[in-house]
């Protein structure tokens, strides 16, 4: 039994709210109000006082003493056509010297499934119990993980970005994302590759959607010589963005392709993008590379390197060179698997050479730095074209004539992302990118120098994401005795939660569990609901994609590893003592479930899907004796080889079945 008011009162000042409250407090049903929706308001108002129309709907029922009743409200919507309002496409209208701008439309994916908002509402009502129970099952599985509550909070809260206006699905179901979103628009277009490098929720929870991002990227963003635009233009198929390639975005795309292949085991998908992957790597030394990344092909980036700090670094640095090295190593493995041994050897040799040089020359004993003489103007003089996103020359953008030094560099600073490539490699199973002992020292230095316990006495000319007595990790810090450029890398003094989670997860991966957990707790205290929205970690826009790096914390604590090409899955909990109990959520393309370990028993549970398993890796068992392995109530035959439990035949584990 309902009543409704199709329109709130149209008036000036606060008339609409005033009238709504009067109607709401009056016993009985709402009295309907109707205006001509296309007519102007009945009161002529200044533009700043005009408000959008609002409606109300109420449900009415009799509730007896000590009785309970509930009403289910559904809010559904249908805007079938999507259009690029933020970046109009220019086209020739057919007359001399005439260029016009127009909006092209395409359908939102949901419009291909539901005719209108009524149909989507009916679908929800008919499938409510299933939808709710499956959602609850996932929630309970995730929250049952025996890792610190702040970590679960960080993981779960940022998953919400996947249901925010930061993202959309294109007509064919492909996935697209802004960097974040504003109140009435997306913020920073194009599934920005260097920002989405950090976002680890989608590839594990919705792997097919993540793979669609790779496919779109390699199809529409790659130049013939391999140069990659880092912002996808919509609708797909329009002219690619003309700005230069971004080093971390370009090589991050190769690493992500490798990761998505391992998560899915879909080699045919890999074959479909393999030619583009090779071009992407080879562009590092291509003669047409206007940025001269690795012109002498020695495994070290030395040229002009655009990156996620919205500027260019000049000269070798572990941050961007690490992406290059990881891409080379991933490329070598993929090439070998696909039978291109010559290419595999080329990439592999280049990786080894670059790694050796980087470990020797970029590590200063405490951390990895950028190797540059910022007083050497010749480093930028060889680049005469536009030098930044500002569209001005390289000299204008980067030469500080007053201080006689190159602007926007890191130099001897301690950067939060200096060994980010190793974080990616640890998650993806790529192995060592940098020397393991040096990586651990570098992470300790980030904790020592970049992690601030308060910001009352810290100068930050940029945006405020941590202030007063809040704690956080800054993008870059120059320890005492190290020269800080007069104008350092942009955003150096800011705290980006996406980078902070990356550093924290990496610390946990490398055994610095206390330090990593402390950083996570600091971030979640900043987003505790009282001072900031706990489901909206913002950076450039709300619901910022980079913050989904928090999902990697789950894998860091569980030591989760995977290779669905081989049918391998493994766990190595960061904290597991003799009498302890460990439980965690895991997810791949084929299935998701729970892993449990106690002193006497280990269980791998599949909650949804089917996991085909050939190998199991459990390093934390060490020398403990395995008495038996059961899969789906049947005894499994196996051998142990190089730390892997290898089954003599493939064992498919279906939903609700168990391996122990």
XYZ file of C-alpha atoms in Angstrom:
660
model
C 0.000 0.000 0.000
C 1.899 3.031 -1.187
C 1.575 6.751 -1.688
C 3.838 8.972 -3.691
C 4.690 12.530 -4.469
C 6.038 12.805 -7.987
C 7.454 16.277 -7.376
C 8.583 18.116 -4.314
C 7.349 21.683 -3.984
C 8.983 24.063 -6.427
C 9.886 27.324 -4.779
C 12.684 29.608 -3.651
C 15.186 29.382 -0.812
C 14.539 26.203 1.232
C 10.865 25.968 0.321
C 11.096 22.424 -1.033
C 12.637 20.978 2.142
C 10.292 23.015 4.330
C 7.278 21.644 2.503
C 8.634 18.101 2.456
C 9.057 18.082 6.231
C 5.507 19.356 6.700
C 4.176 16.595 4.424
C 6.304 13.942 6.117
C 5.108 14.874 9.611
C 1.445 15.018 8.655
C -0.410 11.760 9.442
C -1.767 9.815 6.515
C -0.601 9.349 3.007
C 1.463 11.677 0.882
C -0.580 13.908 -1.382
C 0.662 13.729 -4.924
C 1.999 16.833 -6.628
C 2.493 17.100 -10.382
C 4.221 19.745 -12.460
C 4.800 19.951 -16.159
C 8.324 18.516 -16.131
C 9.301 20.475 -19.210
C 7.997 23.864 -18.090
C 10.104 26.409 -16.296
C 9.766 26.652 -12.544
C 6.765 28.610 -11.347
C 9.077 30.975 -9.514
C 11.792 32.827 -11.413
C 15.053 32.189 -9.548
C 18.717 33.031 -9.976
C 20.606 30.080 -11.461
C 22.466 29.320 -8.228
C 19.176 28.803 -6.325
C 17.619 26.334 -8.740
C 17.477 22.747 -7.572
C 16.827 19.418 -9.235
C 13.350 17.925 -8.890
C 12.920 15.330 -6.159
C 10.180 12.775 -5.532
C 9.040 10.711 -2.535
C 7.488 7.285 -2.182
C 6.112 5.838 1.043
C 4.905 2.393 2.090
C 2.026 2.073 4.553
C 1.221 -0.863 6.816
C -0.308 -1.775 10.162
C 2.146 -3.115 12.732
C 0.714 -4.897 15.760
C 2.176 -4.863 19.287
C 5.560 -6.615 19.476
C 5.335 -7.263 15.744
C 7.895 -6.589 12.994
C 7.403 -5.814 9.338
C 9.820 -4.761 6.647
C 9.590 -3.121 3.257
C 12.065 -3.559 0.431
C 12.763 -0.449 -1.628
C 14.635 -0.723 -4.906
C 16.196 2.237 -6.651
C 16.790 1.403 -10.301
C 17.732 3.588 -13.223
C 18.164 3.369 -16.950
C 20.293 5.694 -19.028
C 20.859 3.462 -22.032
C 23.061 5.835 -23.990
C 26.465 6.931 -22.794
C 28.325 9.801 -24.407
C 31.752 11.357 -24.185
C 30.925 14.733 -22.653
C 34.461 15.352 -21.362
C 36.529 15.118 -24.538
C 34.597 15.970 -27.674
C 35.789 14.376 -30.884
C 36.769 16.800 -33.622
C 35.748 16.101 -37.196
C 35.598 17.896 -40.525
C 32.146 19.135 -41.471
C 32.982 19.141 -45.185
C 33.713 22.839 -45.658
C 37.126 24.417 -46.087
C 38.947 25.032 -42.780
C 35.932 23.926 -40.804
C 36.427 21.685 -37.798
C 33.438 20.845 -35.636
C 33.065 19.033 -32.350
C 30.467 16.391 -31.700
C 29.298 13.904 -29.123
C 29.161 10.266 -30.131
C 27.041 7.898 -28.104
C 27.241 4.212 -27.272
C 25.180 1.970 -25.039
C 25.937 1.239 -21.428
C 26.419 -2.499 -20.987
C 23.405 -2.847 -18.704
C 21.205 -1.484 -21.490
C 22.014 -4.623 -23.474
C 20.620 -6.754 -20.621
C 17.597 -4.775 -19.428
C 15.067 -2.866 -21.535
C 14.415 -0.278 -18.861
C 14.596 0.381 -15.127
C 11.390 -1.529 -14.456
C 12.851 -4.673 -15.976
C 16.003 -4.402 -13.857
C 13.849 -3.899 -10.745
C 11.802 -7.001 -11.539
C 15.004 -8.996 -12.083
C 16.308 -7.900 -8.686
C 13.081 -8.806 -6.910
C 12.842 -12.217 -8.555
C 16.507 -13.031 -7.833
C 16.811 -11.246 -4.504
C 17.485 -14.270 -2.314
C 20.169 -15.611 -4.628
C 21.830 -12.237 -5.114
C 21.792 -11.484 -1.403
C 22.964 -14.928 -0.298
C 25.852 -14.988 -2.802
C 26.921 -11.513 -1.739
C 26.772 -12.542 1.908
C 28.737 -15.707 1.186
C 31.547 -13.682 -0.374
C 31.470 -11.150 2.454
C 31.619 -13.839 5.137
C 34.468 -15.644 3.369
C 36.515 -12.463 3.065
C 35.859 -11.302 6.626
C 36.645 -14.739 8.053
C 40.312 -14.233 7.094
C 42.496 -14.302 10.195
C 44.481 -11.179 9.391
C 44.343 -7.819 11.217
C 40.917 -6.175 11.136
C 42.385 -2.959 9.733
C 43.710 -4.929 6.769
C 40.322 -6.501 6.054
C 38.853 -3.016 6.405
C 41.306 -1.647 3.834
C 40.697 -4.521 1.400
C 36.910 -4.534 1.643
C 36.328 -0.769 1.734
C 38.223 -0.073 -1.477
C 36.484 -2.858 -3.390
C 33.523 -0.447 -3.342
C 35.247 1.569 -6.083
C 34.197 -1.177 -8.511
C 30.578 -0.179 -7.836
C 31.178 3.573 -7.993
C 30.895 6.065 -10.890
C 34.669 5.754 -11.296
C 33.995 2.772 -13.577
C 31.672 1.718 -16.374
C 31.239 -1.157 -18.798
C 31.167 -0.520 -22.508
C 28.560 -1.960 -24.842
C 30.446 -5.231 -25.427
C 31.002 -5.696 -21.684
C 34.583 -4.409 -21.671
C 35.697 -2.556 -18.568
C 36.699 1.116 -18.426
C 37.669 3.368 -15.565
C 38.522 6.941 -14.805
C 41.214 7.580 -12.222
C 38.490 8.743 -9.842
C 35.256 10.696 -10.000
C 33.935 14.130 -9.113
C 30.392 14.930 -8.015
C 29.073 15.258 -11.551
C 31.769 13.807 -13.784
C 34.561 11.327 -14.146
C 38.013 12.537 -13.168
C 41.036 11.958 -15.439
C 39.899 9.796 -18.332
C 41.085 6.719 -20.080
C 41.660 3.713 -17.800
C 44.951 5.463 -17.085
C 47.559 2.718 -17.252
C 49.973 4.066 -14.660
C 47.181 4.567 -12.090
C 45.441 1.252 -12.767
C 48.846 -0.449 -12.358
C 48.148 -0.352 -8.629
C 44.566 -1.642 -8.680
C 44.642 -5.319 -7.678
C 40.990 -5.963 -6.773
C 39.648 -6.356 -10.320
C 42.217 -8.894 -11.651
C 41.449 -11.344 -8.823
C 37.723 -10.735 -8.277
C 36.651 -10.126 -11.899
C 39.567 -11.420 -14.012
C 37.671 -11.429 -17.297
C 36.929 -7.733 -16.938
C 40.592 -7.051 -16.176
C 41.647 -8.933 -19.313
C 39.250 -6.787 -21.330
C 41.254 -3.741 -20.214
C 44.431 -5.297 -21.646
C 42.680 -6.147 -24.907
C 41.332 -2.603 -25.323
C 44.698 -1.110 -24.450
C 46.694 -3.132 -26.956
C 44.048 -2.749 -29.666
C 43.437 0.989 -29.508
C 46.341 2.595 -27.647
C 49.385 1.221 -29.465
C 51.251 3.074 -32.183
C 52.749 1.033 -35.023
C 56.222 1.212 -33.459
C 54.955 0.021 -30.065
C 54.525 3.356 -28.287
C 51.499 3.171 -25.991
C 49.117 5.963 -25.096
C 48.214 5.707 -21.450
C 44.656 7.054 -21.728
C 42.042 5.136 -23.744
C 39.818 7.445 -25.784
C 36.065 6.814 -25.898
C 34.221 5.613 -27.795
C 36.757 2.907 -28.718
C 38.165 3.314 -32.197
C 38.512 7.085 -32.236
C 41.957 8.628 -32.711
C 44.389 7.637 -29.957
C 45.704 10.207 -27.516
C 48.664 12.043 -28.989
C 50.757 12.484 -25.835
C 53.950 10.460 -25.445
C 54.252 7.033 -23.854
C 54.433 6.634 -20.090
C 57.229 4.334 -18.866
C 55.503 2.803 -15.828
C 52.198 2.541 -17.692
C 53.723 0.959 -20.809
C 55.831 -1.667 -19.047
C 53.162 -2.144 -16.389
C 50.875 -3.272 -19.213
C 53.299 -6.094 -20.037
C 53.478 -7.175 -16.381
C 49.688 -7.098 -16.102
C 49.299 -9.193 -19.256
C 51.639 -11.772 -17.710
C 49.710 -11.681 -14.444
C 46.314 -12.021 -16.133
C 47.592 -14.985 -18.143
C 48.732 -16.712 -14.946
C 45.459 -15.959 -13.134
C 43.353 -17.360 -15.977
C 45.605 -19.897 -17.676
C 44.127 -18.589 -20.946
C 47.007 -19.044 -23.385
C 44.827 -18.358 -26.425
C 44.075 -14.923 -25.011
C 47.806 -14.368 -24.504
C 48.493 -15.370 -28.115
C 45.927 -12.813 -29.289
C 47.888 -9.916 -27.752
C 51.434 -11.332 -27.903
C 52.534 -9.367 -31.019
C 51.509 -6.143 -29.273
C 53.276 -7.161 -26.051
C 56.524 -7.633 -27.968
C 56.146 -4.255 -29.663
C 55.538 -2.671 -26.289
C 58.802 -4.044 -24.896
C 60.849 -3.416 -28.055
C 59.812 0.242 -28.102
C 62.329 0.822 -25.275
C 65.182 0.811 -27.822
C 63.252 1.654 -31.001
C 64.837 4.338 -33.189
C 61.466 6.120 -33.271
C 61.318 6.427 -29.471
C 61.332 10.192 -29.024
C 62.153 9.734 -25.344
C 65.254 7.577 -25.989
C 64.430 5.241 -23.098
C 67.105 2.588 -23.675
C 68.734 3.827 -26.856
C 71.901 1.772 -26.306
C 69.887 -1.341 -25.401
C 71.711 -2.152 -22.169
C 68.707 -2.909 -19.931
C 68.727 0.529 -18.280
C 66.296 3.394 -18.943
C 68.305 6.588 -19.313
C 66.190 8.944 -21.416
C 63.108 11.026 -20.681
C 60.619 8.929 -18.737
C 57.039 10.105 -18.216
C 55.377 8.565 -15.149
C 52.508 8.643 -12.692
C 53.856 11.778 -10.970
C 52.768 13.631 -14.125
C 56.290 14.594 -15.097
C 59.475 13.137 -16.562
C 62.508 11.683 -14.839
C 65.827 12.039 -16.652
C 68.443 9.378 -16.045
C 68.445 5.890 -14.474
C 66.221 5.188 -11.477
C 65.047 1.948 -9.895
C 61.378 2.940 -9.869
C 60.843 3.065 -13.641
C 63.753 0.831 -14.571
C 62.236 -1.819 -12.305
C 59.096 -1.795 -14.452
C 61.301 -2.243 -17.512
C 63.231 -5.127 -15.943
C 60.042 -6.889 -14.808
C 58.559 -6.491 -18.294
C 61.701 -7.994 -19.825
C 61.596 -10.949 -17.437
C 57.883 -11.519 -18.019
C 58.398 -11.153 -21.756
C 61.169 -13.753 -21.691
C 58.963 -16.297 -19.942
C 55.992 -15.674 -22.212
C 58.166 -15.872 -25.335
C 59.678 -19.173 -24.200
C 56.249 -20.657 -23.484
C 55.041 -19.614 -26.937
C 58.073 -21.209 -28.590
C 59.990 -18.034 -29.459
C 63.268 -19.028 -27.853
C 65.350 -16.413 -29.655
C 63.118 -13.630 -28.321
C 63.113 -15.227 -24.885
C 66.915 -15.251 -24.852
C 67.077 -11.628 -26.015
C 64.747 -10.404 -23.258
C 66.353 -12.641 -20.645
C 69.904 -11.472 -21.356
C 68.813 -7.842 -21.320
C 67.071 -8.369 -17.979
C 70.142 -9.924 -16.382
C 72.370 -7.127 -17.642
C 70.009 -4.388 -16.458
C 69.425 -6.013 -13.078
C 73.143 -6.342 -12.377
C 73.770 -2.717 -13.303
C 70.819 -1.417 -11.269
C 71.730 -3.315 -8.108
C 75.310 -2.059 -8.353
C 74.826 1.574 -9.372
C 71.396 2.653 -8.072
C 71.603 1.359 -4.490
C 73.335 3.771 -2.102
C 73.638 1.378 0.846
C 70.248 2.310 2.334
C 67.892 2.635 -0.614
C 67.640 2.910 -4.398
C 67.880 6.420 -5.864
C 67.787 8.282 -9.161
C 71.226 8.649 -10.731
C 71.298 12.218 -12.066
C 73.324 15.401 -11.935
C 70.495 17.928 -11.763
C 72.954 20.719 -12.622
C 73.633 19.105 -16.009
C 71.360 20.935 -18.441
C 72.522 18.770 -21.348
C 70.293 15.963 -20.042
C 67.229 17.918 -21.152
C 68.722 19.869 -24.053
C 68.569 16.808 -26.320
C 64.778 16.864 -26.042
C 63.492 19.896 -27.929
C 59.796 19.007 -28.168
C 57.033 19.475 -25.606
C 58.433 18.377 -22.267
C 55.405 17.854 -20.054
C 51.665 17.594 -19.852
C 51.757 21.402 -19.788
C 52.479 21.358 -23.519
C 55.519 23.641 -23.291
C 59.104 22.927 -24.307
C 61.302 20.627 -22.249
C 63.546 23.533 -21.285
C 60.601 25.654 -20.152
C 59.128 22.772 -18.217
C 62.249 21.441 -16.535
C 65.027 24.006 -16.316
C 65.098 26.157 -13.194
C 67.125 29.125 -14.402
C 67.263 30.681 -10.950
C 68.802 27.650 -9.236
C 70.483 26.368 -12.396
C 69.135 22.848 -11.979
C 66.638 20.434 -13.495
C 63.222 20.590 -11.850
C 60.856 17.824 -10.743
C 63.486 15.150 -10.078
C 64.073 12.748 -7.166
C 67.861 12.559 -7.185
C 69.121 11.305 -3.830
C 65.612 11.170 -2.397
C 64.000 8.075 -0.911
C 60.944 7.356 -3.069
C 57.955 5.320 -1.917
C 57.792 3.432 -5.248
C 61.525 2.782 -5.672
C 61.092 -1.023 -5.637
C 57.435 -1.238 -6.708
C 58.404 -3.606 -9.535
C 59.403 -6.196 -6.946
C 55.962 -5.859 -5.327
C 54.370 -6.645 -8.689
C 56.786 -9.526 -9.254
C 56.067 -11.038 -5.839
C 52.333 -11.024 -6.534
C 52.660 -12.388 -10.078
C 55.310 -15.027 -9.393
C 58.015 -13.377 -11.499
C 60.786 -13.881 -8.964
C 63.679 -11.562 -8.178
C 63.879 -8.192 -9.946
C 66.281 -6.541 -7.521
C 68.686 -7.986 -4.965
C 66.540 -9.369 -2.144
C 68.687 -8.033 0.717
C 68.853 -4.586 -0.853
C 65.082 -4.545 -1.387
C 64.534 -5.248 2.310
C 66.912 -2.426 3.263
C 65.116 -0.089 0.859
C 61.746 -0.900 2.449
C 63.190 -0.272 5.905
C 64.393 3.120 4.672
C 60.931 3.987 3.343
C 59.543 3.186 6.782
C 62.323 5.162 8.487
C 62.298 8.294 6.338
C 58.934 8.520 4.548
C 56.551 7.335 7.270
C 55.536 10.401 9.302
C 53.844 10.045 12.681
C 52.369 13.542 12.361
C 52.219 16.472 9.959
C 51.979 19.543 12.178
C 55.613 20.438 11.496
C 55.827 19.054 7.966
C 55.708 21.456 5.019
C 53.440 20.334 2.210
C 52.771 22.780 -0.655
C 50.492 20.261 -2.377
C 47.159 18.637 -1.540
C 46.323 17.533 1.997
C 45.584 13.834 2.440
C 47.107 13.671 5.924
C 47.352 16.520 8.380
C 47.874 17.487 12.005
C 48.371 14.385 14.153
C 47.561 11.872 11.429
C 50.265 9.498 10.213
C 51.159 8.605 6.660
C 53.871 7.803 4.141
C 54.973 10.646 1.858
C 55.832 10.094 -1.790
C 59.444 11.133 -1.406
C 61.763 12.244 1.402
C 65.345 13.451 1.435
C 67.186 12.234 4.551
C 69.451 14.614 6.394
C 72.572 15.213 4.346
C 70.874 14.444 1.021
C 70.226 17.367 -1.327
C 66.555 18.099 -1.963
C 66.027 19.838 -5.315
C 64.663 23.370 -5.080
C 61.640 22.142 -7.016
C 61.455 18.372 -6.447
C 59.204 15.788 -8.066
C 55.550 16.902 -7.935
C 53.427 15.570 -5.066
C 56.547 14.581 -3.088
C 55.049 15.758 0.196
C 51.627 14.162 -0.333
C 50.297 10.873 1.056
C 48.638 8.694 -1.601
C 46.948 5.741 0.038
C 47.389 3.650 -3.128
C 51.168 4.034 -2.905
C 51.102 3.584 0.872
C 49.252 0.266 0.583
C 51.743 -0.839 -2.063
C 54.683 -0.120 0.235
C 52.925 -1.721 3.223
C 52.035 -4.884 1.309
C 55.579 -5.135 -0.018
C 56.970 -4.826 3.514
C 54.719 -7.681 4.619
C 55.857 -9.766 1.624
C 59.474 -9.255 2.677
C 58.892 -10.120 6.347
C 58.452 -6.577 7.734
C 54.976 -7.431 8.990
C 54.908 -5.037 11.959
C 55.964 -2.068 9.849
C 53.552 -2.829 7.031
C 50.631 -3.340 9.382
C 51.360 -0.081 11.187
C 51.130 1.817 7.892
C 47.784 0.194 7.059
C 46.428 1.123 10.487
C 47.553 4.715 9.960
C 45.699 4.963 6.637
C 42.494 3.506 8.028
C 42.629 5.906 10.981
C 42.602 8.704 8.408
C 39.520 7.133 6.788
C 37.757 6.063 9.956
C 34.341 7.524 9.124
C 34.575 10.465 11.513
C 37.067 12.551 9.562
C 36.790 11.002 6.091
C 34.506 8.615 4.235
C 35.728 5.045 4.975
C 34.614 3.875 1.511
C 36.181 6.704 -0.452
C 39.949 7.016 -0.445
C 40.480 9.965 -2.716
C 43.450 11.327 -4.616
C 42.698 13.074 -7.910
C 38.969 12.543 -7.503
C 36.879 10.394 -5.190
C 36.815 6.560 -5.151
C 40.331 6.627 -6.560
C 41.404 3.519 -8.480
C 44.967 3.464 -7.112
C 43.675 2.738 -3.598
C 42.636 -0.741 -4.766
C 46.277 -1.664 -4.225
C 44.939 -2.509 -0.759
C 43.703 -5.846 -2.149
C 47.329 -6.962 -2.443
C 47.496 -6.970 1.365
C 45.342 -10.093 1.332
C 47.828 -11.898 -0.893
C 50.766 -10.541 1.118
C 49.461 -11.957 4.410
C 48.517 -15.302 2.879
C 51.597 -15.636 0.664
C 49.175 -16.569 -2.098
C 50.780 -17.772 -5.316
C 49.240 -19.131 -8.480
C 49.942 -20.330 -11.994
C 46.814 -21.589 -13.699
C 48.857 -22.316 -16.827
C 50.414 -25.149 -14.798
C 47.450 -25.685 -12.474
C 49.472 -24.532 -9.447
C 48.254 -22.808 -6.308
C 50.163 -22.105 -3.106
C 50.151 -20.364 0.262
C 52.858 -19.169 2.622
C 51.291 -17.170 5.491
C 53.311 -14.169 6.630
C 52.557 -15.060 10.256
C 52.175 -18.721 11.145
C 53.609 -20.178 14.318
C 53.587 -23.724 15.601
C 50.292 -23.599 17.501
C 48.559 -20.936 15.411
C 45.584 -21.051 13.105
C 45.397 -19.231 9.789
C 42.484 -18.644 7.435
C 42.259 -16.499 4.317
C 40.111 -15.793 1.288
C 41.547 -16.499 -2.175
C 40.230 -15.903 -5.680
C 41.245 -16.730 -9.253
C 39.546 -16.773 -12.649
C 38.189 -20.295 -12.297
C 37.143 -20.354 -8.651
C 37.303 -18.730 -5.223
C 37.315 -20.099 -1.718
C 39.053 -20.323 1.649
C 42.410 -21.654 2.768
C 42.832 -22.872 6.365
C 45.936 -24.058 8.184
C 46.383 -25.353 11.709
C 49.133 -27.314 13.424
C 47.752 -30.675 12.280
C 45.599 -29.984 9.240
C 45.461 -27.883 6.077
C 42.284 -27.392 4.046
C 41.692 -25.791 0.651
C 37.988 -25.086 0.133
C 36.346 -24.111 -3.160
C 33.197 -22.072 -2.566
C 32.380 -21.205 -6.175
C 33.661 -22.527 -9.494
C 36.034 -25.395 -10.219
C 39.756 -25.427 -9.438
C 41.858 -27.778 -11.543
C 44.944 -28.497 -9.461
C 48.177 -30.197 -10.533
C 50.611 -28.684 -8.053
C 50.404 -27.344 -4.524
C 53.081 -25.221 -2.872
C 53.164 -24.767 0.919
C 56.643 -23.483 1.893
C 55.671 -22.826 5.519
C 55.368 -26.580 6.124
C 59.137 -26.739 5.673
C 60.273 -30.167 6.914
C 56.949 -31.222 8.439
C 55.775 -34.654 7.441
C 52.684 -35.003 5.246
C 50.691 -38.067 6.294
C 48.153 -37.993 3.485
C 46.327 -35.729 1.018
C 42.635 -36.122 0.285
C 40.900 -34.403 -2.608
C 37.109 -34.578 -2.676
C 37.195 -37.461 -0.140
C 39.593 -39.457 -2.335
C 43.221 -40.150 -1.485
C 45.504 -38.322 -3.908
C 48.783 -39.730 -5.162
C 51.644 -37.239 -5.282
C 55.382 -36.659 -5.237
C 57.346 -33.795 -3.666
C 59.763 -32.115 -6.043
C 61.692 -28.851 -5.449
C 59.280 -27.821 -2.723
C 56.170 -28.491 -4.816
C 53.575 -31.158 -4.089
C 52.922 -32.565 -7.553
C 49.903 -34.753 -8.140
C 50.137 -37.675 -10.511
C 46.951 -36.552 -12.230
C 44.877 -33.371 -12.441
C 42.287 -33.071 -9.693
C 39.271 -30.808 -10.341
C 37.813 -29.436 -7.092
C 34.247 -28.180 -7.481
C 32.156 -25.870 -5.335
C 31.822 -27.007 -1.730
C 34.384 -29.765 -2.265
C 37.524 -30.019 -0.198
C 41.210 -30.751 -0.405
C 43.021 -31.441 2.872
